[in-house]
Coordinates of C-alpha atoms in Angstrom, one line a residue:
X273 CA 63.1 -107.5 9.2
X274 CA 61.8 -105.6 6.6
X275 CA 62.6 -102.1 6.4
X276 CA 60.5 -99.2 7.5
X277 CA 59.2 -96.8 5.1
X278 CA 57.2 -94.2 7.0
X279 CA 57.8 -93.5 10.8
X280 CA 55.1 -91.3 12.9
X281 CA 57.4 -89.1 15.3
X282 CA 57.1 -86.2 17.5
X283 CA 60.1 -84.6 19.1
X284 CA 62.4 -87.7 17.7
X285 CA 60.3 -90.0 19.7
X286 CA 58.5 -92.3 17.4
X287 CA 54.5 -93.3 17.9
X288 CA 54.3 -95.7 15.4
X289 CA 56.6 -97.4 12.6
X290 CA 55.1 -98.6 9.5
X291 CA 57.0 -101.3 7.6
X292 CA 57.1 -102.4 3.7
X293 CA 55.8 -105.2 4.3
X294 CA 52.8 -104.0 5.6
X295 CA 53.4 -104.6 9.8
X296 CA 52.6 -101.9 11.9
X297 CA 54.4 -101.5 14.7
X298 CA 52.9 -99.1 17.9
X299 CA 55.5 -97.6 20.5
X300 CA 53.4 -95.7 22.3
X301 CA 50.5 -97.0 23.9
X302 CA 49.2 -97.6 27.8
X303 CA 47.9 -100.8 28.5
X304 CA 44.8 -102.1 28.6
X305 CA 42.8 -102.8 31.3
X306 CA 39.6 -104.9 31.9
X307 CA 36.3 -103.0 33.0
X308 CA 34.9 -103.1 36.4
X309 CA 31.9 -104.4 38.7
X310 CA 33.0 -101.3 40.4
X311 CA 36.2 -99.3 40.5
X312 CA 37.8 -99.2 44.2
X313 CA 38.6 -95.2 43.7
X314 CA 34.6 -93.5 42.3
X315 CA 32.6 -97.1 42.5
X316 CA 32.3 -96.4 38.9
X317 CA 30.8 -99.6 37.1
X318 CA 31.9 -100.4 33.4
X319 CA 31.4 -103.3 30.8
X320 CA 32.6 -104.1 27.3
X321 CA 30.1 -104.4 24.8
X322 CA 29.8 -105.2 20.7
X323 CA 28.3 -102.9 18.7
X324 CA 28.9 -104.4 15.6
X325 CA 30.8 -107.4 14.1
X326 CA 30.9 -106.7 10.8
X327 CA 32.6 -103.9 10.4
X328 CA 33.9 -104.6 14.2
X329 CA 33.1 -101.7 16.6
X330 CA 32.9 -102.1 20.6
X331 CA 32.6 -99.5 23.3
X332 CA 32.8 -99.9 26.7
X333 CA 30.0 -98.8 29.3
X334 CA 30.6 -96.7 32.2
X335 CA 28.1 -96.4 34.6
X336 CA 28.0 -94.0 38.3
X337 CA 27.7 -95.5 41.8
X338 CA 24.0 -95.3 42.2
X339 CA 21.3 -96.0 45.0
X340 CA 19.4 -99.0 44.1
X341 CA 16.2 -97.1 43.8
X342 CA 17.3 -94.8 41.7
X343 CA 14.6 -93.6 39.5
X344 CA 16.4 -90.2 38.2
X345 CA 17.9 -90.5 34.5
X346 CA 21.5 -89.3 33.5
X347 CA 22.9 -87.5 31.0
X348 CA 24.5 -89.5 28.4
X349 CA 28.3 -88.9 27.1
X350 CA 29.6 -90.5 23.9
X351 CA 33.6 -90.3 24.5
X352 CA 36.1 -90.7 21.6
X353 CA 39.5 -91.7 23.1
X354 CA 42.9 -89.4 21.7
X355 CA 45.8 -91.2 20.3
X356 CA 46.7 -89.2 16.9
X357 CA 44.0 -91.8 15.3
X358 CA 46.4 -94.5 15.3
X359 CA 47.4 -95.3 18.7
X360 CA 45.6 -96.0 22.3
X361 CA 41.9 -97.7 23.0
X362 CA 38.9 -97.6 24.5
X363 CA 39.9 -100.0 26.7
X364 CA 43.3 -98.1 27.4
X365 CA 44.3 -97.5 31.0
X366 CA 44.8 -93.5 30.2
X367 CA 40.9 -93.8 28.8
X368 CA 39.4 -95.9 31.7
X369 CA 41.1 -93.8 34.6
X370 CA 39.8 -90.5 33.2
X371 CA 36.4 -91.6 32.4
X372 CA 36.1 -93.5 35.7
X373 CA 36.6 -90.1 36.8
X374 CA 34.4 -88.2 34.9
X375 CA 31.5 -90.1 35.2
X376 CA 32.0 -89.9 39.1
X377 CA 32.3 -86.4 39.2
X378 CA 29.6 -85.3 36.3
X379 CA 27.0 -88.4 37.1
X380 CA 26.6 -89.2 33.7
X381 CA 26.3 -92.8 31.8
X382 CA 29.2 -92.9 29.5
X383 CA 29.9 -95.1 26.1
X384 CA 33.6 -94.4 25.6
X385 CA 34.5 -96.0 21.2
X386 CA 36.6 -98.4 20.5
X387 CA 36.9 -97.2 16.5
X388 CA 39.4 -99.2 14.0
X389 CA 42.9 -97.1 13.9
X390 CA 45.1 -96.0 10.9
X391 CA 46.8 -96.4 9.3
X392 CA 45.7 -100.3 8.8
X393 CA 42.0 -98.6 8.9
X394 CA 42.3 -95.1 7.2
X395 CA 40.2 -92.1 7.8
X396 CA 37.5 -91.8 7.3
X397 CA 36.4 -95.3 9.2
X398 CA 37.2 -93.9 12.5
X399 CA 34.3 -91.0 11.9
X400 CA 32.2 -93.8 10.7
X401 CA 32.5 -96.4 13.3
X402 CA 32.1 -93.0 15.6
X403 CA 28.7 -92.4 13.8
X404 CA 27.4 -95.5 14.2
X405 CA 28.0 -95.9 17.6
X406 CA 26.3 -92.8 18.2
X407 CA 23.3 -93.4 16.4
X408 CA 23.5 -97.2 18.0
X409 CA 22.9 -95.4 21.6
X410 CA 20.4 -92.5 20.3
X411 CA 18.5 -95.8 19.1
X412 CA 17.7 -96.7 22.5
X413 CA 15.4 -93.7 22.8
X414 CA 12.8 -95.9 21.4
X415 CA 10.6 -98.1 23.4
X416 CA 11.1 -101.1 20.7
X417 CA 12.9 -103.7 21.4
X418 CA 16.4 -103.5 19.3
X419 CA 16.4 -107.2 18.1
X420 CA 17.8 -107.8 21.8
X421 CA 20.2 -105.6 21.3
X422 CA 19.5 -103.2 23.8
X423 CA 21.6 -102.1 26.6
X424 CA 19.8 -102.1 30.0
X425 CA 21.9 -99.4 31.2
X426 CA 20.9 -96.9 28.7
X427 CA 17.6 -98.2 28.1
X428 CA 16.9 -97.5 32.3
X429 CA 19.2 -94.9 32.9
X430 CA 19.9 -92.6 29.7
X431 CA 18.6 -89.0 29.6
X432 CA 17.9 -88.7 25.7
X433 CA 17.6 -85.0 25.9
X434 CA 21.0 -84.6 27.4
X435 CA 22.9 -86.6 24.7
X436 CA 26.5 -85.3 24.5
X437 CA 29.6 -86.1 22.6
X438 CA 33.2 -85.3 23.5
X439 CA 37.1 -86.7 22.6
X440 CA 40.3 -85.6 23.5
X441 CA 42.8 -84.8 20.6
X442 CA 41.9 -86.6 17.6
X443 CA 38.8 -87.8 19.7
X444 CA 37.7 -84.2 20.2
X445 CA 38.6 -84.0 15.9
X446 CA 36.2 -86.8 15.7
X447 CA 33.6 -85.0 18.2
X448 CA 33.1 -81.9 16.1
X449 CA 32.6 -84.0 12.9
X450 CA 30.0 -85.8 14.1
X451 CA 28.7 -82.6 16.0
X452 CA 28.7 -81.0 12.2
X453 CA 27.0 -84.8 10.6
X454 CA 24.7 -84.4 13.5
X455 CA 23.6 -81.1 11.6
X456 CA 23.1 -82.7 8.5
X457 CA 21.8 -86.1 9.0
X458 CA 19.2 -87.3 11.6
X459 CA 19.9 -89.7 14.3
X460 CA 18.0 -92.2 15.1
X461 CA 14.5 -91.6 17.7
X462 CA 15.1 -88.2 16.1
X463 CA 17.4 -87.5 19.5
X464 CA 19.0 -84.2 19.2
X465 CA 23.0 -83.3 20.8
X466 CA 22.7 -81.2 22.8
X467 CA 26.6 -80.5 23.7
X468 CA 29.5 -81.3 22.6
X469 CA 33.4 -81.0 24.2
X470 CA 36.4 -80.5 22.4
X471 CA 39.5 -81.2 24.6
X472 CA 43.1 -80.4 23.1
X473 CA 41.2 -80.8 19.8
X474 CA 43.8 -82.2 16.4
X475 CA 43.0 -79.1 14.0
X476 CA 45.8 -78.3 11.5
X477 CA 46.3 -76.9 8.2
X478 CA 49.2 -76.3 5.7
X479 CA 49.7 -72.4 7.0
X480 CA 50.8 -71.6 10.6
X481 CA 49.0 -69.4 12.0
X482 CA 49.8 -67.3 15.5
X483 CA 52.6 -69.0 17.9
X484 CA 53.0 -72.2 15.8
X485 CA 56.1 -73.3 14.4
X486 CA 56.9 -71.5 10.9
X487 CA 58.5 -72.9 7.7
X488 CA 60.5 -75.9 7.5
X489 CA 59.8 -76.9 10.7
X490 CA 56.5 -76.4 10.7
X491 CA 55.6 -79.3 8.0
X492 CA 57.8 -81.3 10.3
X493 CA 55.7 -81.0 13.1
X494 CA 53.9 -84.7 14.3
X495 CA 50.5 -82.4 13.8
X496 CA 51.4 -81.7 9.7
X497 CA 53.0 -85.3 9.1
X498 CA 50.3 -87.4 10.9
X499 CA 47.3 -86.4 8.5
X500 CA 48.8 -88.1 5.6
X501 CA 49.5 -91.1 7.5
X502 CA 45.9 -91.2 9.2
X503 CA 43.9 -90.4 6.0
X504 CA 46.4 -91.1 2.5
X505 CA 43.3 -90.3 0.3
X506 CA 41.8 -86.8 2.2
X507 CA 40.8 -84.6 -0.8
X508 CA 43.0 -81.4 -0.2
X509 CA 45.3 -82.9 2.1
X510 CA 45.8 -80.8 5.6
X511 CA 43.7 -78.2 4.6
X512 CA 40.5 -81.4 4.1
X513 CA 37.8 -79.6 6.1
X514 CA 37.6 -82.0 8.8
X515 CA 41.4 -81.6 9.9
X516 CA 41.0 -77.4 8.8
X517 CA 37.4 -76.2 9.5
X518 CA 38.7 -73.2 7.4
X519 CA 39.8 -75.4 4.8
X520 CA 38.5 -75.0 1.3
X521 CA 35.2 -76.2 0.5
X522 CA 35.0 -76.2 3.9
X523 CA 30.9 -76.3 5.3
X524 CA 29.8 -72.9 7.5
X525 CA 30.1 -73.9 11.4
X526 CA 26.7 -72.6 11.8
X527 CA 25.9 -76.0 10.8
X528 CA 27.1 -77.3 13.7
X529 CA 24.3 -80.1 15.3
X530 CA 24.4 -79.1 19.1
X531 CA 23.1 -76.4 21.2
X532 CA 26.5 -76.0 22.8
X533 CA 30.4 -76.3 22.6
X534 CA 32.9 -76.6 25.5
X535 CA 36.5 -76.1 24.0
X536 CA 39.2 -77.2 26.6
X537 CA 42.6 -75.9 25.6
X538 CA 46.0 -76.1 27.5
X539 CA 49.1 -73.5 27.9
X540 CA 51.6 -75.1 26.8
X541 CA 49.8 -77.1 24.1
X542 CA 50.6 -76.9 20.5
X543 CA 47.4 -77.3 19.6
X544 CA 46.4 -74.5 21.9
X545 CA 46.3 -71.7 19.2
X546 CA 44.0 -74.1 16.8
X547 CA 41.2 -74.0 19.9
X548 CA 41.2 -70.7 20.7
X549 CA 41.0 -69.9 16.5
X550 CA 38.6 -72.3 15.7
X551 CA 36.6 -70.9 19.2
X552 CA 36.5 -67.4 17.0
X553 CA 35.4 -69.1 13.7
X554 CA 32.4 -70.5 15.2
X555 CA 31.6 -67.5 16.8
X556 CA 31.9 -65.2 13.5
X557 CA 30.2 -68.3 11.4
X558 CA 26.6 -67.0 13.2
X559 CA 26.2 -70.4 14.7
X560 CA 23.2 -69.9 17.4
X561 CA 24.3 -71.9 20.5
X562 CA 26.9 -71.3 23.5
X563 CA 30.0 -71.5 23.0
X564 CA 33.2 -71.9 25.7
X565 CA 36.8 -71.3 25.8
X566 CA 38.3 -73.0 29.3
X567 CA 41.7 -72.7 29.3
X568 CA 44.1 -74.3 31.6
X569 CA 47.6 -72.3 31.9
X570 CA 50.8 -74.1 32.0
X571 CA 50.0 -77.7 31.2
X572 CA 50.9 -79.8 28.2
X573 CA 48.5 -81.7 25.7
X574 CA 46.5 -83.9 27.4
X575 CA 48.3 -83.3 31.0
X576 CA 44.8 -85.0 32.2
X577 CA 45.1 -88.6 30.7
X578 CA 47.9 -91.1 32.2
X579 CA 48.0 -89.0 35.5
X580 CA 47.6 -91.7 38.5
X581 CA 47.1 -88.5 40.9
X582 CA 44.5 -85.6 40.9
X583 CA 46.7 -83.0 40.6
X584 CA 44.5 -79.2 41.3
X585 CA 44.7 -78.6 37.3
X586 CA 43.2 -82.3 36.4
X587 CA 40.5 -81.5 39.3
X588 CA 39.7 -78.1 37.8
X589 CA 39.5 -79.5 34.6
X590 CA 37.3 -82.7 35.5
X591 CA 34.9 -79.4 37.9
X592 CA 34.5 -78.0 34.4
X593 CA 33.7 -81.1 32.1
X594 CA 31.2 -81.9 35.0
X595 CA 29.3 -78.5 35.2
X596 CA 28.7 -78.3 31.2
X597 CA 27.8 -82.2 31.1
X598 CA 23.8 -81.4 32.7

């Protein structure tokens, strides 16, 4: 076997290993799981769908038990999965038990991205797989026919003035990038986002700042090493702007394209400092919409995702992403 030359650990316990010859090796990863007519637990529907072929990007569909008159649209989520941007999918058991949830609880239509993974597809293709699936469902606000590629789901049920975006971990990364594009460019029907959620958020930066590891061992933290794994080529390394929204060069959060901002943040999480601080930069950049701190004490990263049970914390956390999701 050849030998490896880079391996992607936290804690000693390895994620992935990437050999010289090029194989990629993932050691970390729940299983995945086909979609459902309807799920036994929420009657949650879901289907798998391609986006695109070329590149390749697919989502899969969730979709709330509904009467069948239903006549009332729902607000529309567009989910980025976790998984340090090289690990876990959108058709990952952790991905479809959560948003099975979710979409239960909040009674929202859901489109949860299956984007290409580092480091075989480096950053940025991730954000712009992410992109085009977004502007591939705002695209449906419009009456036209999309060369028969419109979904009858969100073409019959998709509110298009509740759009919203969310991730956990690097998927909440990839939500406030495309929150801050969303600023920038326009999407397609001219369909605005109107909220976006940040769960556990992957922010980092080459200074520590409050309770995070100092020193050596904070460049040998899995949240310093993983960025040059995920994206070789970033222009200023950990600080790049879209791992550091402080970073320099970095645009003004006031840019940011939504009307408001959940951040979810956990006690015991590493990352938990990097939500409150960034929290406090939007706040000082002037931006004009609402933003949230919700903080869960005494839980790890992403205690929510691979729990078969509800425990009270995953419940109070699933209450919250439902109320902002209107």
């Amino acid at each position: 076997m050849a030998s490896i030359t880079k391996e992607l650990a936290f804690k000693g316990f390895p994620f992935i290993r990437i050999y010289q010859d090029g194989k990629v090796e993932r050691l970390i990863e729940s299983p995945h799981v086909p979609p459902s007519d309807q799920d036994p637990e929420t009657g949650v529907s879901s289907k798998d769908i391609t986006i695109s072929h070329n590149p390749s990007i697919s989502a899969r569909l969730y979709l709330p038990n509904l009467p069948q008159n239903q006549t009332q649209k729902l607000p529309i989520l567009v989910y980025f999965h976790g998984g340090a941007f090289c690990i876990e999918s959108a058709f990952s058991l952790h991905a479809h038990c959560f948003l099975n949830r979710l979409v239960s609880e909040a009674q929202v239509a859901a489109v949860s991205v299956e984007y290409r993974l580092a480091p075989e597809n480096p950053l940025p293709l991730a954000y712009e797989d992410s992109w085009a699936t977004l502007q591939w469902v705002a695209s449906h606000s419009n009456n036209q026919e999309l060369d028969g590629k419109k979904d009858p789901w969100l073409a019959k049920f998709g509110d298009f003035d509740r759009l919203y975006i969310g991730g956990d971990s690097a998927g909440g990364n990839i939500a406030h990038n495309l929150a801050m594009k969303a600023g920038l460019e326009r999407l397609c029907g001219g369909v605005k986002v109107l909220g976006a959620f940040l769960s556990h958020p992957y922010f980092w930066g080459s200074k520590p700042i409050r309770s995070e590891p100092k020193g050596e061992d904070f460049e040998k933290t899995l949240e310093y090493k993983a960025w040059d794994v995920v994206y070789p080529s970033a222009p200023g390394g950990i600080d790049n702007p879209m791992v550091n929204p402080a970073g320099e060069g970095a645009p003004s959060l006031a840019g940011l394209g939504c009307s408001k901002l959940l951040m979810c943040v956990a006690g015991k999480d590493q990352l938990r400092d990097r939500g409150v601080w960034y929290c406090d930069l939007v706040r000082e950049s002037g931006w004009k919409g609402e933003v949230e701190l919700f903080e869960v004490e005494g839980e790890e990263h992403c205690f929510h995702l691979g729990s078969e049970t509800e425990t009270e914390n995953v419940k109070k956390l699933l209450k919250r992403l439902a109320s902002f999701l209107v």
